[in-house]
Amino acid sequence: MTRVHIVGAGLAGLSAAIQLAKLGVDVIVHEQSGQAGGRARSFHDATLDCVIDNGNHLLLSGNMSALGYLATIGAQDRLTGPDTARFDFHDLGTGERWALELDEGRIPYWVFKDATRVPGTDVSDYIAGLKLLIPGNATVSDLFAGREVLFRRFWEPFCIAVLNTQPDQAVAKLLLPVIRETLAKGAAASKPLIARHGLSDTFVDPALTWLQAHGADIRFGARIANLKTGGGQISALVAASGEELLGPGDQVILAVPPWAARDLCPDVLAPTLFAPIVNVHYRLAPNTVPRGIPAVTGLIGSDAQWLFMRDDVASVTISAADAIAQQPADEIGRKVWTEVAQTLDMDPKSVPKVRVIKERRATFLATAEQIARRPKPETSWRNLTLAGDWTDTGLPATIEGSIRSGDTASRLVHNTLS
């Protein structure tokens, strides 16, 4: 029987496995760690004594690959968010709070009203956004830094949050597909969504249950150390337990981080420069959780870009965190709490229990040089296909891009098998 071996059980690998198993293909998933999910997973933290995510992720209702993935595994109701495309913001520098709420349909009527625009901006600031249609390799700063207020209150935090790269380095064209698939389509495609009970509960656990019910072989603690090649294809997977020979029609999907892919296949083109993300989780004391705080708040004039509230846990995400990632965790916890406390109207000197998580190679650096190193899923080996948010998905390194890469890889492999 022809089999497809998927190396890596992050969201790209899980997505590929689900699509292939749905088509009746015999799937084997090899994961070196003891759990699936990669950078999108949850765990019980002893310090906080609760379940937290290793990183915060915000989705939008226009993320069709992610929503399709959840629909397949029966987990679409595990996302939560407002009924409207509302985004709350707090400018820590001025103390101003405001909310943007997009209109239904593609015409952005909100741009033409003083009360619904970003405070301090006018219509011309938004018209300047059309520069994204012909950006070349211009950076976000090249295109929008001249629009000072909108740059500070939208383009800069949007760029850092989506591309995990500072705007003077980040290539603006990578923002365009995100805007086209979500914000440009109006409210129906732009509602903010987060995992109701955590990333594993939403994206990982239901996927594993679904795969097992559909006959997939999922192997944890199964590190693939080498790929043997011969005759223009992968001939065997080499693990600590020995070699697993591939049959004539067997296929391999490599869904591992780019540095791991290059270790296994040195000829694979892949990004070589990466940017860190720091997530800080605070467990608030009983009866101190403020009322009326949105589930997600965009932060302006702070180190963090987003504040997430889930029950009694307040979490912030700091993207493009090169400088902050070098600081000790306790120092980060104290410093970031002074910002979080402003938004929550709490005592900045009374720091709650805190857990700091540093992902030092969270995403590829979104520069022109690194984007040019994103490979197509096809490789020079007849039976090897790549998947991962670092491959050339046309999207930034997001959950949507990761899942879409798995969908693409599975489609290519199935076409080969057909």
Coordinates of N, CA and C in Angstrom, one line a residue, residues 10 15 21 35 50 55 142 162 164 174 177 180 189 200 209 224 235 250 296 300-301 303-304 323 357 388 392 399 401:
G10 N 3.4 20.0 13.5 CA 2.9 21.3 13.7 C 1.6 21.5 12.9
S15 N -2.3 19.7 9.1 CA -3.2 20.0 8.0 C -3.0 19.1 6.8
A21 N -5.7 12.1 4.7 CA -6.5 11.0 5.3 C -8.0 11.2 4.9
Q35 N 4.5 15.9 21.8 CA 3.2 16.5 21.6 C 3.2 17.2 20.2
C50 N -2.1 27.0 35.7 CA -3.2 27.0 34.7 C -2.7 26.7 33.3
G55 N 2.2 30.7 22.6 CA 2.2 32.0 21.9 C 0.7 32.4 21.7
D142 N 9.1 52.9 4.0 CA 9.2 53.6 2.7 C 7.9 54.2 2.3
V162 N 1.9 41.4 12.2 CA 1.7 40.5 11.1 C 3.0 39.9 10.6
N164 N 6.2 40.4 12.1 CA 7.2 40.1 13.1 C 8.5 40.7 12.6
L174 N 4.1 42.0 1.5 CA 3.6 40.8 2.2 C 2.4 41.1 3.0
P177 N -1.7 40.5 0.6 CA -2.6 39.4 0.6 C -3.4 39.3 1.9
R180 N -6.1 41.9 1.4 CA -7.1 41.5 0.4 C -8.0 40.4 0.9
A189 N -15.3 39.3 6.7 CA -14.0 38.6 6.6 C -13.0 39.1 7.7
S200 N -4.2 24.3 21.8 CA -4.3 22.8 21.7 C -5.7 22.4 21.7
T209 N -7.5 13.6 17.4 CA -8.6 12.7 17.5 C -9.2 12.3 16.2
I224 N 13.3 12.2 13.0 CA 13.9 11.8 11.8 C 15.3 12.5 11.7
S235 N 14.8 7.6 -0.3 CA 14.6 6.1 -0.3 C 14.4 5.6 1.1
D250 N 5.8 5.6 -2.4 CA 5.6 6.4 -1.1 C 6.1 7.8 -1.3
V296 N -9.6 41.1 23.2 CA -8.3 41.5 22.5 C -8.3 43.0 22.4
I300 N -0.9 50.7 21.6 CA -0.1 51.7 20.9 C 0.8 52.3 21.8
G301 N 2.1 52.6 21.4 CA 3.0 53.2 22.2 C 3.5 52.3 23.4
D303 N 5.6 48.3 24.3 CA 6.4 47.2 23.7 C 5.6 46.2 23.1
A304 N 4.4 45.8 23.7 CA 3.5 44.8 23.2 C 2.6 45.4 22.1
A323 N 15.4 43.2 21.1 CA 16.0 43.8 22.3 C 15.4 43.2 23.5
I357 N 7.6 33.7 28.0 CA 8.0 32.7 27.0 C 8.7 33.4 25.8
G388 N 5.1 24.3 5.5 CA 5.5 25.2 6.6 C 5.2 26.6 6.3
D392 N 6.8 29.3 0.3 CA 6.3 30.4 -0.4 C 4.7 30.2 -0.5
I399 N -0.7 31.4 11.3 CA -1.5 30.1 11.4 C -2.1 29.9 10.0
G401 N -1.2 30.9 7.1 CA -0.1 30.5 6.1 C 0.3 29.0 6.4

